[in-house]
Coordinates of C-alpha atoms in Angstrom, one line a residue:
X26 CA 100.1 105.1 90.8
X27 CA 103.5 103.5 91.0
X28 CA 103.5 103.9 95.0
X29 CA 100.1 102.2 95.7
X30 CA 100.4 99.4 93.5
X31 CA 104.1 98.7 94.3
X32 CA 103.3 98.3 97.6
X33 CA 100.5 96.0 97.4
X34 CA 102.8 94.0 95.2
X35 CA 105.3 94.0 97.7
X36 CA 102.8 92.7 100.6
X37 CA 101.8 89.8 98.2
X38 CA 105.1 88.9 97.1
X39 CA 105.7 88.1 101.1
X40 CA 102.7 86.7 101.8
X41 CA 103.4 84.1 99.2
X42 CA 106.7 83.7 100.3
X43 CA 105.5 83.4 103.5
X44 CA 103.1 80.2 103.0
X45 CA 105.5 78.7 100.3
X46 CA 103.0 79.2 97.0
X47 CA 105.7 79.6 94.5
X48 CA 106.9 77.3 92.0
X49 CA 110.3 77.1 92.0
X50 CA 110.7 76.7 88.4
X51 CA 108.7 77.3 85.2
X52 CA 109.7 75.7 82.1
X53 CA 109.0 77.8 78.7
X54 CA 108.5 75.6 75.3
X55 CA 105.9 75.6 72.6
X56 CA 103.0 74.8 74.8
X57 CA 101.5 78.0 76.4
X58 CA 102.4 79.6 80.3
X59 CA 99.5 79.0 82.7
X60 CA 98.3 82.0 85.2
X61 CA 100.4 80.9 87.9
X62 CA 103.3 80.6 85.9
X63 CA 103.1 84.2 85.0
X64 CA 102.7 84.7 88.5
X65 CA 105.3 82.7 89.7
X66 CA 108.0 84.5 87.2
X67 CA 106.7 87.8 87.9
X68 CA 106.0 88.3 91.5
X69 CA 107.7 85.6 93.4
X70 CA 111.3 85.2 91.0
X71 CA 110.6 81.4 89.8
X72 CA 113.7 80.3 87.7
X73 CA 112.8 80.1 83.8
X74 CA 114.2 76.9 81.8
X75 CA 114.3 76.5 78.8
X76 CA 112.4 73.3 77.0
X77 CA 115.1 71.9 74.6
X78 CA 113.3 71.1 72.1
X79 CA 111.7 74.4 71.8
X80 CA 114.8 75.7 71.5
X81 CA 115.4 73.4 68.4
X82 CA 112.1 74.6 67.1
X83 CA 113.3 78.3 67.4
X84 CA 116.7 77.1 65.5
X85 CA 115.0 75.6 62.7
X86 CA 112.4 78.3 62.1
X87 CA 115.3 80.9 61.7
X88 CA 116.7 79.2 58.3
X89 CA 113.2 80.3 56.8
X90 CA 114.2 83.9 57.6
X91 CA 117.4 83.5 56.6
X92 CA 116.1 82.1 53.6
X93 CA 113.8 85.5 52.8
X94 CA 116.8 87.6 53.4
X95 CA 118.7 86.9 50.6
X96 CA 115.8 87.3 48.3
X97 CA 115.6 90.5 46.3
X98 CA 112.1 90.5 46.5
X99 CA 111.0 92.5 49.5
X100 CA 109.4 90.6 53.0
X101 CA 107.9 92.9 55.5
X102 CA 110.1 93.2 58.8
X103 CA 112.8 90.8 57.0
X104 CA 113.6 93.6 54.3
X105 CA 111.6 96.5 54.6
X106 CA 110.9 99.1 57.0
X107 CA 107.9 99.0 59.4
X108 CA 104.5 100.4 59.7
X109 CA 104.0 103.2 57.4
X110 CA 107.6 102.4 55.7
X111 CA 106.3 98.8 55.0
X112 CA 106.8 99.3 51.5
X113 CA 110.4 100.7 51.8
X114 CA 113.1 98.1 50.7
X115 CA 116.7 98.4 52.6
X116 CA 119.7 97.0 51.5
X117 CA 121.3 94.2 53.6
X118 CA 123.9 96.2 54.7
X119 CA 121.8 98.2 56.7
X120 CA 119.4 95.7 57.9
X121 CA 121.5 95.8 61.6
X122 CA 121.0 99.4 61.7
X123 CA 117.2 98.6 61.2
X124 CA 116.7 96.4 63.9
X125 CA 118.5 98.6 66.1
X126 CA 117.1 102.3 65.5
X127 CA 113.6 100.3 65.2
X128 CA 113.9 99.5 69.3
X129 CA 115.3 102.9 69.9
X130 CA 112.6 104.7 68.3
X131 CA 110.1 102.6 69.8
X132 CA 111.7 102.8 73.6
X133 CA 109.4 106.2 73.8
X134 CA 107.8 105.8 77.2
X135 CA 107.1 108.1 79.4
X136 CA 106.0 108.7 83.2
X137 CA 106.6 106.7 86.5
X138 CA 108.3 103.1 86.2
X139 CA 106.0 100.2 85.6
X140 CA 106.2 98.1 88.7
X141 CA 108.9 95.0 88.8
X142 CA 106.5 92.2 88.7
X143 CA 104.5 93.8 85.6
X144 CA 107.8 94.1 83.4
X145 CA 108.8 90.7 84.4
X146 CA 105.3 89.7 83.0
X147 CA 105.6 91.1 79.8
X148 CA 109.3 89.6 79.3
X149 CA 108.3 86.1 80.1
X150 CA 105.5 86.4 78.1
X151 CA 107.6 87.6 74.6
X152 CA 109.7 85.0 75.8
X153 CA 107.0 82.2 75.7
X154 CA 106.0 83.6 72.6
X155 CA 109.3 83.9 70.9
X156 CA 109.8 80.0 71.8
X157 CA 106.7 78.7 70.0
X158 CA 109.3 79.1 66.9
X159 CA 106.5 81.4 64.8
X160 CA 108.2 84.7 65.3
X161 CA 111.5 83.5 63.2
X162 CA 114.1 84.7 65.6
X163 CA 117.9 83.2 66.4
X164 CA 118.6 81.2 70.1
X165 CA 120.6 84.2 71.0
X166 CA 117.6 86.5 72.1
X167 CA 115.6 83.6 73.8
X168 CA 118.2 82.6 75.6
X169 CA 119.4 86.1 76.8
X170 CA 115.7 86.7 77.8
X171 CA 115.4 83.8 80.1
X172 CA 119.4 84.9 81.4
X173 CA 117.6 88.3 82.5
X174 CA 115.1 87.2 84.5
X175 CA 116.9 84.6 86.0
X176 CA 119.9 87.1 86.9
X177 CA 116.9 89.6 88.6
X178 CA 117.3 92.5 85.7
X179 CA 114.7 94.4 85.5
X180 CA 114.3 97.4 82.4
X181 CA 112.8 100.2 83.3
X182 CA 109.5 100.6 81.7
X183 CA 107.6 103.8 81.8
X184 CA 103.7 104.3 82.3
X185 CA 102.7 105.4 78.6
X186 CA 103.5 104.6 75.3
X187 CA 101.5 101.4 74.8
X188 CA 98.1 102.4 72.6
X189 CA 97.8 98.2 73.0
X190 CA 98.7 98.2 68.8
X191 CA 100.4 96.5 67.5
X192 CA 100.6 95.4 70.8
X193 CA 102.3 96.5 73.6
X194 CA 105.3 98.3 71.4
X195 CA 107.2 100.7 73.8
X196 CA 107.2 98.8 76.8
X197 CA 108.4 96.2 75.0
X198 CA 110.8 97.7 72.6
X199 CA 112.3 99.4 76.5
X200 CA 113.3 95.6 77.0
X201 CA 114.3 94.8 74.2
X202 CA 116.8 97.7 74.6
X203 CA 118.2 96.5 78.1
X204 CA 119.0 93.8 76.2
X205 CA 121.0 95.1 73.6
X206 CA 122.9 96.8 76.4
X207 CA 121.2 100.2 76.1
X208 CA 119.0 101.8 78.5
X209 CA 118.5 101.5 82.3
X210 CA 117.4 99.1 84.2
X211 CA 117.0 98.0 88.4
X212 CA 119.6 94.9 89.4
X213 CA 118.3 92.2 91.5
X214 CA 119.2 94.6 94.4
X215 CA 116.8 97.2 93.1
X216 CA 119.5 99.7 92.4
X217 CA 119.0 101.7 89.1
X218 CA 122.2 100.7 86.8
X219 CA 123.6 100.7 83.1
X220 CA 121.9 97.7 81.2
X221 CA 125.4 97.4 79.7
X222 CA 126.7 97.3 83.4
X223 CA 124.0 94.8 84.9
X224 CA 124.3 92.4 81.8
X225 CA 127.9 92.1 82.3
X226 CA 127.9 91.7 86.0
X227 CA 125.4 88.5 85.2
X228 CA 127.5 87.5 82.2
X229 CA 124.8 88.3 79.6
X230 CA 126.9 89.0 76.6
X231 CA 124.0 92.2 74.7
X232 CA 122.2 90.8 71.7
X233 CA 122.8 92.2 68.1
X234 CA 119.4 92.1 66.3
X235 CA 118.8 90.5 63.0
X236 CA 116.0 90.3 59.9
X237 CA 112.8 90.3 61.7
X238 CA 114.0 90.4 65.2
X239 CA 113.0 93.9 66.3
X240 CA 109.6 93.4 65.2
X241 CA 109.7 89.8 67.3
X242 CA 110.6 91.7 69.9
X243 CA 108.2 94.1 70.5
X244 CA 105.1 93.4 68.6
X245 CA 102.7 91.5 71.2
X246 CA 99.8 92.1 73.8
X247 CA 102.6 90.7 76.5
X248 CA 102.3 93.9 79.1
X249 CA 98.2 94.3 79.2
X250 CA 98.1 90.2 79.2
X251 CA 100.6 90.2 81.8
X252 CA 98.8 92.9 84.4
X253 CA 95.7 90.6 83.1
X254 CA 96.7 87.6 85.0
X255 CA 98.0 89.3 87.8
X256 CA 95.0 90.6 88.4
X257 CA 93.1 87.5 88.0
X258 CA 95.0 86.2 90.6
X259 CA 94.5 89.6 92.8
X260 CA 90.5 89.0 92.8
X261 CA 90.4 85.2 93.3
X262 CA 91.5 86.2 96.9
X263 CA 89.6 89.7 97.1
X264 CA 86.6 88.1 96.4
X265 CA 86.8 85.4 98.9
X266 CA 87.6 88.8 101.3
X267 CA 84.7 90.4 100.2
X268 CA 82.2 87.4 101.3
X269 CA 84.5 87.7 104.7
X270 CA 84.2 91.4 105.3
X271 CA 80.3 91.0 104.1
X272 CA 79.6 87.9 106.3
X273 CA 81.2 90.1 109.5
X274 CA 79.1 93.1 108.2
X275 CA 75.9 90.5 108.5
X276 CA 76.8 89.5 111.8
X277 CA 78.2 92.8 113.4
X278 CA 74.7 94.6 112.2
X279 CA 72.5 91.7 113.5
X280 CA 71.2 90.2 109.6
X281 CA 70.2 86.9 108.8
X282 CA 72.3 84.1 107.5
X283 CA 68.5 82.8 106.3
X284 CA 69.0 84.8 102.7
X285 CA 72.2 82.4 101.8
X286 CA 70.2 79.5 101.9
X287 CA 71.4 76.8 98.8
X288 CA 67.3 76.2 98.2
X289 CA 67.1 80.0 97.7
X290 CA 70.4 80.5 95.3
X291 CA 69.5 76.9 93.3
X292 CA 66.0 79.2 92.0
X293 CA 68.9 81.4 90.3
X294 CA 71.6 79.0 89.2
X295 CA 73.7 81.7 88.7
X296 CA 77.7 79.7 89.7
X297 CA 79.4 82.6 91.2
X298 CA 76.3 83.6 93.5
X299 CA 76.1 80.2 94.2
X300 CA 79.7 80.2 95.3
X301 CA 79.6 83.3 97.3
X302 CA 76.3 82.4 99.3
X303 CA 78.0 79.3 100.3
X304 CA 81.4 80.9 101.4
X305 CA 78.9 83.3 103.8
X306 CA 77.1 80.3 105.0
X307 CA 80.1 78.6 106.1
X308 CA 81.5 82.0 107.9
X309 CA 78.8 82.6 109.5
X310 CA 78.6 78.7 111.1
X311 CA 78.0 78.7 114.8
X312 CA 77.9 82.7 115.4
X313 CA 76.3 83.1 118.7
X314 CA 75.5 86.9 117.6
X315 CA 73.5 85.6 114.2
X316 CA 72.0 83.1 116.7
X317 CA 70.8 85.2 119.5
X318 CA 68.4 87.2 117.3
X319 CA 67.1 83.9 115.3
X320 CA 63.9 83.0 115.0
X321 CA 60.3 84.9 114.9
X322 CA 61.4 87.1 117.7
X323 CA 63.7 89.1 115.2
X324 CA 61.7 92.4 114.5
X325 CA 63.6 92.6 111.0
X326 CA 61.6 92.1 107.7
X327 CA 64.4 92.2 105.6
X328 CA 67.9 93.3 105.8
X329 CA 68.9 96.0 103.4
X330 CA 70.3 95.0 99.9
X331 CA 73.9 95.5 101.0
X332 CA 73.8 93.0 103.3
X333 CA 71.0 90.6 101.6
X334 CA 72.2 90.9 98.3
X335 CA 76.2 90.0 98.9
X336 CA 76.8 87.0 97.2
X337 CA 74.5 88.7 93.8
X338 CA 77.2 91.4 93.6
X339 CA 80.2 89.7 95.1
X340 CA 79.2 86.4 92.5
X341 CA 78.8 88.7 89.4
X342 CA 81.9 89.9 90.2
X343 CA 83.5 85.9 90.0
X344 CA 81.5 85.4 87.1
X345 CA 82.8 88.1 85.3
X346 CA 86.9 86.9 86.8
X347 CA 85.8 83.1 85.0
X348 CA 84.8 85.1 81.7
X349 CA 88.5 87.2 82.1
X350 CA 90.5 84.2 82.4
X351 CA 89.2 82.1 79.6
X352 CA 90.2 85.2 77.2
X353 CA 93.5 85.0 79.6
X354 CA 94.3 81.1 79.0
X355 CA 93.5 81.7 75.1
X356 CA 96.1 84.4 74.9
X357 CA 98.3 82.5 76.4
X358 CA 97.9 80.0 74.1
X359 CA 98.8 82.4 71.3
X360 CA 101.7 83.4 69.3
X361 CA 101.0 86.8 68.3
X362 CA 103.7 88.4 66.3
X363 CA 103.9 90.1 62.6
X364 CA 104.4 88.6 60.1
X365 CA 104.5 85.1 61.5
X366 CA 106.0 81.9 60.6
X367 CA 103.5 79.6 59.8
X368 CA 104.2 75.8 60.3
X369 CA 104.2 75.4 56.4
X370 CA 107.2 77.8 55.8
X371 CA 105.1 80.5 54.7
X372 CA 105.8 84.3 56.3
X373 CA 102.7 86.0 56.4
X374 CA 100.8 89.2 57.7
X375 CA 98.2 89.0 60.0
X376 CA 96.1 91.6 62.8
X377 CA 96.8 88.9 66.1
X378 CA 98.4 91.9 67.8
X379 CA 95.3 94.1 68.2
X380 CA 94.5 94.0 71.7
X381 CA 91.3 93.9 72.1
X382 CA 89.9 90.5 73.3
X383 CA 92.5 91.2 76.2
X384 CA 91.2 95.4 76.8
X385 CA 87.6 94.4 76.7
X386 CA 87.7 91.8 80.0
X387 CA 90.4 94.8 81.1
X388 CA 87.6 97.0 81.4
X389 CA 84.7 94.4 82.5
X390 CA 86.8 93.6 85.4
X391 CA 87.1 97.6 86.6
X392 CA 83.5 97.1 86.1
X393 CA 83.4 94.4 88.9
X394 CA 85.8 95.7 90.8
X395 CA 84.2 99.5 91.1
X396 CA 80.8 97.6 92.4
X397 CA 82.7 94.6 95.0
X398 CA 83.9 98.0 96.7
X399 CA 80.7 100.3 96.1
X400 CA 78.4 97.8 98.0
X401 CA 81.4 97.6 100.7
X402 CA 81.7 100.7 101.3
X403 CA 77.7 101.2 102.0
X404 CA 78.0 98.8 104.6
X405 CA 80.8 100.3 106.2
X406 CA 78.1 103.3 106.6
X407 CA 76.0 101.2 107.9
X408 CA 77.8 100.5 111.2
X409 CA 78.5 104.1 111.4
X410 CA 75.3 105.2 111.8
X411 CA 72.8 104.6 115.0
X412 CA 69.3 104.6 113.1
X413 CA 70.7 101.6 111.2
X414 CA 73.3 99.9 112.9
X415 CA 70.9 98.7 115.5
X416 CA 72.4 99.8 119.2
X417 CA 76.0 100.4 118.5
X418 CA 77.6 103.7 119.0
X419 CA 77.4 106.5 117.2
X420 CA 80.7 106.5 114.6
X421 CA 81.7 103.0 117.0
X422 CA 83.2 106.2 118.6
X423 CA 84.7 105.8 122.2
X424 CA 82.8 108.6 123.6
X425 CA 80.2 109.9 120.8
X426 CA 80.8 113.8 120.7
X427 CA 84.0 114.1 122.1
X428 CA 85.2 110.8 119.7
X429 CA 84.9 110.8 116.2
X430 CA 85.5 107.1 116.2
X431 CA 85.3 105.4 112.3
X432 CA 83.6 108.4 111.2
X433 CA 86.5 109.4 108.8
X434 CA 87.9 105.9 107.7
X435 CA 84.0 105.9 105.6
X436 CA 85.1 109.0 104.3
X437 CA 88.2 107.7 102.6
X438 CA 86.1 104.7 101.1
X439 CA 83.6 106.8 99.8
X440 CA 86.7 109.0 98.1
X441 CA 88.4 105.8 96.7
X442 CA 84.5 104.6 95.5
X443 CA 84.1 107.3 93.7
X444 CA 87.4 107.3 92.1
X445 CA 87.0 103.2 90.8
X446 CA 83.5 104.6 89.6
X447 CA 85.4 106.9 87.5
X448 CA 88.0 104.1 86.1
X449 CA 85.1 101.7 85.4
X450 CA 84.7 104.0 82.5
X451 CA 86.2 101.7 79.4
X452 CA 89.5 102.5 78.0
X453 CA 89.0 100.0 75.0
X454 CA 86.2 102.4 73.4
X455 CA 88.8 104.9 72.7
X456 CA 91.2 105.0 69.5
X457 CA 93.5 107.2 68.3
X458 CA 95.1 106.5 64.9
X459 CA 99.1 106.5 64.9
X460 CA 101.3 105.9 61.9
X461 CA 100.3 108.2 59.6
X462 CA 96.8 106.4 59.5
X463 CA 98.3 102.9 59.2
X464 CA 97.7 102.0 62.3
X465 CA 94.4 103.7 62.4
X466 CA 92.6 101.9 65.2
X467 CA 94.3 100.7 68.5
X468 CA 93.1 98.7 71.3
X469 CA 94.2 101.1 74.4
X470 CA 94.5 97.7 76.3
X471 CA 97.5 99.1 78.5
X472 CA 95.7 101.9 79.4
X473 CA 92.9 99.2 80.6
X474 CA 95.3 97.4 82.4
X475 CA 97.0 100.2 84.3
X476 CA 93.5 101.4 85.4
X477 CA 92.8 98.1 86.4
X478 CA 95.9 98.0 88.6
X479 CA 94.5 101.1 90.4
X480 CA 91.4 99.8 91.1
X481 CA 92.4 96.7 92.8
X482 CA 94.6 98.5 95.2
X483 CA 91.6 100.9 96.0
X484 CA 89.0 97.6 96.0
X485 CA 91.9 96.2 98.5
X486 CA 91.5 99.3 100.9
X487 CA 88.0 99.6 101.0
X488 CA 87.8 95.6 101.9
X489 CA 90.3 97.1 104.7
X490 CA 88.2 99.3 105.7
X491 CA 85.2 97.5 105.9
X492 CA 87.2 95.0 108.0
X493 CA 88.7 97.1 110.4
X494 CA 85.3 98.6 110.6
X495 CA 83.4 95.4 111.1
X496 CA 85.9 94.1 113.5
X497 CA 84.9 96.8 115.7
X498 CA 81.5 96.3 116.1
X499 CA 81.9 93.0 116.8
X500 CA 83.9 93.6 119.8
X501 CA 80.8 96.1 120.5
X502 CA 78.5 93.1 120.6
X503 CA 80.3 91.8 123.7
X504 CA 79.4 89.9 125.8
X505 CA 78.0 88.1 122.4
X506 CA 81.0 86.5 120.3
X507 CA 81.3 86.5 116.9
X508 CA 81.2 82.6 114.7
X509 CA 84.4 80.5 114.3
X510 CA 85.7 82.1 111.2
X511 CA 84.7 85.9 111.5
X512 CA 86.6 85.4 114.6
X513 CA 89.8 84.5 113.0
X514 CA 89.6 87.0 110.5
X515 CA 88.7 89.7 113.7
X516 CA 91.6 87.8 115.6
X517 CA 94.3 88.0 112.9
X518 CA 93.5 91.6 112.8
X519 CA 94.1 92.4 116.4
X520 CA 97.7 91.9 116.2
X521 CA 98.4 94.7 114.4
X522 CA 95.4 97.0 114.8
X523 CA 94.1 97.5 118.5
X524 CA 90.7 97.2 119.5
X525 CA 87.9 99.8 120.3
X526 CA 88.9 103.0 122.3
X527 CA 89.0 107.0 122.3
X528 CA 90.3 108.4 119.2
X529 CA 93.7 107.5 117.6
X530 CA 95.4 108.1 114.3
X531 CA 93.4 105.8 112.1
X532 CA 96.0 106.0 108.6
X533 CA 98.6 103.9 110.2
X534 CA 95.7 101.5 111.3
X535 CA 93.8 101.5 107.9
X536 CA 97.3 100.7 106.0
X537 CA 98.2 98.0 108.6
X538 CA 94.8 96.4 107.4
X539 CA 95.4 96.7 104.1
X540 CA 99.0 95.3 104.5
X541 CA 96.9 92.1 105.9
X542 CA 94.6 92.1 103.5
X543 CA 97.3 92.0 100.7
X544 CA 99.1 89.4 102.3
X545 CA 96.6 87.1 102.5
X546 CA 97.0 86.7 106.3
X547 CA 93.4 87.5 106.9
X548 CA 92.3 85.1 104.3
X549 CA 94.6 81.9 105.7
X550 CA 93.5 82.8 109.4
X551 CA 89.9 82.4 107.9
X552 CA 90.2 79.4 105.9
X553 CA 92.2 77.2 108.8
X554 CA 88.4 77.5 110.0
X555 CA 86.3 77.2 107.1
X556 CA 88.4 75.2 104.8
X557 CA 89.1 76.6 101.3
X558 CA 86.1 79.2 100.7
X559 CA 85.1 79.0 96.9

């Protein structure tokens, strides 16, 4: 998983640097992140700042736990031991022991590394958190988060250990340990080093953990809400390439532009269909192919429901990215730690670390996702074959027979389809209790999110597919030329993947797509046409 979904990171982390989309800086203070500030931090290295009177806030917070600390009477995570030892008093003297063996236990992952940009997520947001001045914890662990990411350290977090309660522990608690000095991590560079030899180097002096700090640390839904508005930001642009690949697919298989019609989407005011017919209407502006078969002289009744019924599928799917990120902007509007500081003085209990509002729209998205590339990848077939794809070649081989042309490339869509059909299924339904039954129902909200990772790298490659695919048969149209803005998106294409021919190794071509795709090349070629498609 690491591989596919590094990459596809990597491709979008140059494509933004490419067309400048970045912020430069993102400042943290009680007020919550926004998407693209997540985004910013995590995939494109922003600089984090501190707001200083956040950083006050944090200060003055602290004296209450201070405060509870030298009370005999027992405070959870101040005084006690945690989860099933809440009840167990320790002695001040062995409060710094707690702390520490509490993130060495809980640094318990296991598997591949978590990619760079989701680990920077998750510390960014634990950082946001810890300055809203509810969690109780000293400047010296805000202020050597923000130092981290700022110097390029990256821990090294590992695939499981997250049951998504409380909250994202493990992958959090292998942070927390890079910043005590413990641990590996990768430098700027990329290079696997000591913590202790990468903090130095950027003149991070290791934190030593006080009352309540461990818990501050590592109890949050940081790592799921971070892959959360990565994705969010992943489908914005996938689902404009969807309506491009489908408005191709229309025009490559001779369909009518007539079904996109604003008088025919206003009798179902559904907003993301509406938004999706209009993005195919304005691609398929001035095609000479959709023209040449206009008009009462096209023998077609009705195209099939891949093609006619785009912008229901492709705008269900945006409907369902609206729902995701107003879950997404309320958690990161939260403080979600236990026990909390509340703005009284009081330290008190509380659930806000169960991740489920976060795991459900985890799992309704892989829902989305699994159908944007299942109606794709049924009108990649389409092309493919000559009772339907009305006169083009058999495979869009070269030399049907001797050529296998696309034949294959359907193949591996139909694989990846059936695999996102397969992590559609909902992670959040599951629970296993931990904790000897104190923690007896979890969330599994990491396990949506990784899933959900997968799937938008496969959705990316089927798009890719369909693209290169589409791309082809247009050319087959010749001496009819595709519209404006298919164009560009056929255009942009060409100069990395070469035209129709006999037979050639398609993987390298398929990937050089998807690279494309990823960057959002194809999508800028498209909209210098079109303008910004909805």
């Amino acid at each position: 998983m690491r591989t596919t979904t590094s990459t596809h990171a990597d491709a979008r982390r140059a494509g933004a640097a490419e067309t400048a989309r970045a912020s430069d800086e993102v400042v943290v203070g009680v007020g919550p992140l926004s998407i693209a500030d997540v985004v910013a931090v995590a995939r494109h290295d922003a600089r984090v700042t501190l707001d200083p009177d956040a950083v006050a806030g944090v200060a003055n917070t602290r004296r209450v736990i201070d405060a509870l600390a030298d009370d005999p009477e027992p405070h959870y995570g101040i005084s006690t031991g945690f989860g099933a030892l809440a009840t167990t008093y320790i002695e001040r003297a062995d409060r710094e022991q707690l702390q520490l063996s509490l993130i060495r236990s809980h640094a318990a992952g296991s598997g591949p590394e978590v990619e760079r940009e989701v680990v920077r997520a998750l510390m960014l947001l634990r950082l946001s958190t810890l300055m809203t001045g509810r969690t109780g914890v000293r400047v010296s662990p805000v202020e050597a988060y923000a130092a981290a990411l700022n110097a390029g350290i990256t821990p090294i977090v590992r695939e499981y250990g997250s049951l998504g309660c409380s909250g994202d522990l493990a992958p959090l608690a292998h942070c927390a340990l890079a910043l005590l000095g413990e641990g590996e991590v990768r430098n700027r560079g990329g290079e696997v080093v000591p913590a202790s030899s990468a903090l130095a180097e950027a003149g991070i002096r290791p934190i030593v953990l006080a009352e309540k700090e461990g818990l501050a640390l590592i109890n949050g839904t940081d790592g799921m809400l971070g892959m959360l508005a990565l994705a969010l930001t992943d489908l914005d642009a996938l689902y404009k390439i969807a309506d491009v690949t489908a408005a191709m697919s229309v025009e490559a298989l001779l369909g009518t532009d007539a079904v996109f019609a604003a008088e025919l989407q206003a009798l179902r005011p559904q907003t993301g269909q509406a938004d999706s017919a209009a993005n195919l209407r304005a691609l398929l502006a001035g095609s000479p192919i959709v023209k040449s078969h206009a008009g009462p002289e096209d023998p077609t009744v009705q195209d099939a429901y891949s093609l006619r019924c785009g912008p229901q599928v492709a705008g269900a799917g945006r409907d369902t990215v609206a729902h995701a990120r107003l879950i997404a902007e309320r958690e990161l509007a939260s403080a979600v730690d236990n026990p909390v500081v509340t703005l009284d003085g009081r330290v008190v209990s509380n659930g806000n670390f169960h991740g489920a509002p976060v795991a459900y729209v985890l799992d309704f998205l892989a829902i989305a996702v699994a159908d944007a590339a299942s109606i794709a990848e049924r009108r990649i077939d389409r092309h493919l074959d000559v009772a339907r794809s009305k006169g083009l070649p058999a495979f869009l081989a070269d030399r049907a027979g001797v050529d296998s042309g696309l034949m294959i490339a359907q193949y591996t869509a139909a694989g990846i389809v059936s695999e996102l059909k397969r992590l559609a299924v909902p992670a959040s339904v599951d629970s296993i209790p931990s904790s000897a039954m104190q923690e007896d129902h979890v969330s599994m909200g990491w396990a949506a999110a990784r899933k959900l990772r997968r799937a938008i790298d496969g959705l990316t490659r089927v798009l890719a597919i369909e693209l290169l695919t589409a791309a082809r048969s247009l050319d087959l149209r010749a001496p009819l030329h595709p519209g404006p803005a298919t164009s560009a998106a056929r255009d942009v294409l060409r100069t990395r993947v070469a035209g129709p021919g006999p037979d050639r190794m398609l993987s390298a071509e398929i990937e050089a797509t998807v690279a494309l795709v990823a960057s959002g090349n194809v999508l800028s070629a498209v909209e210098s046409v079109t303008g910004p498609l909805r």
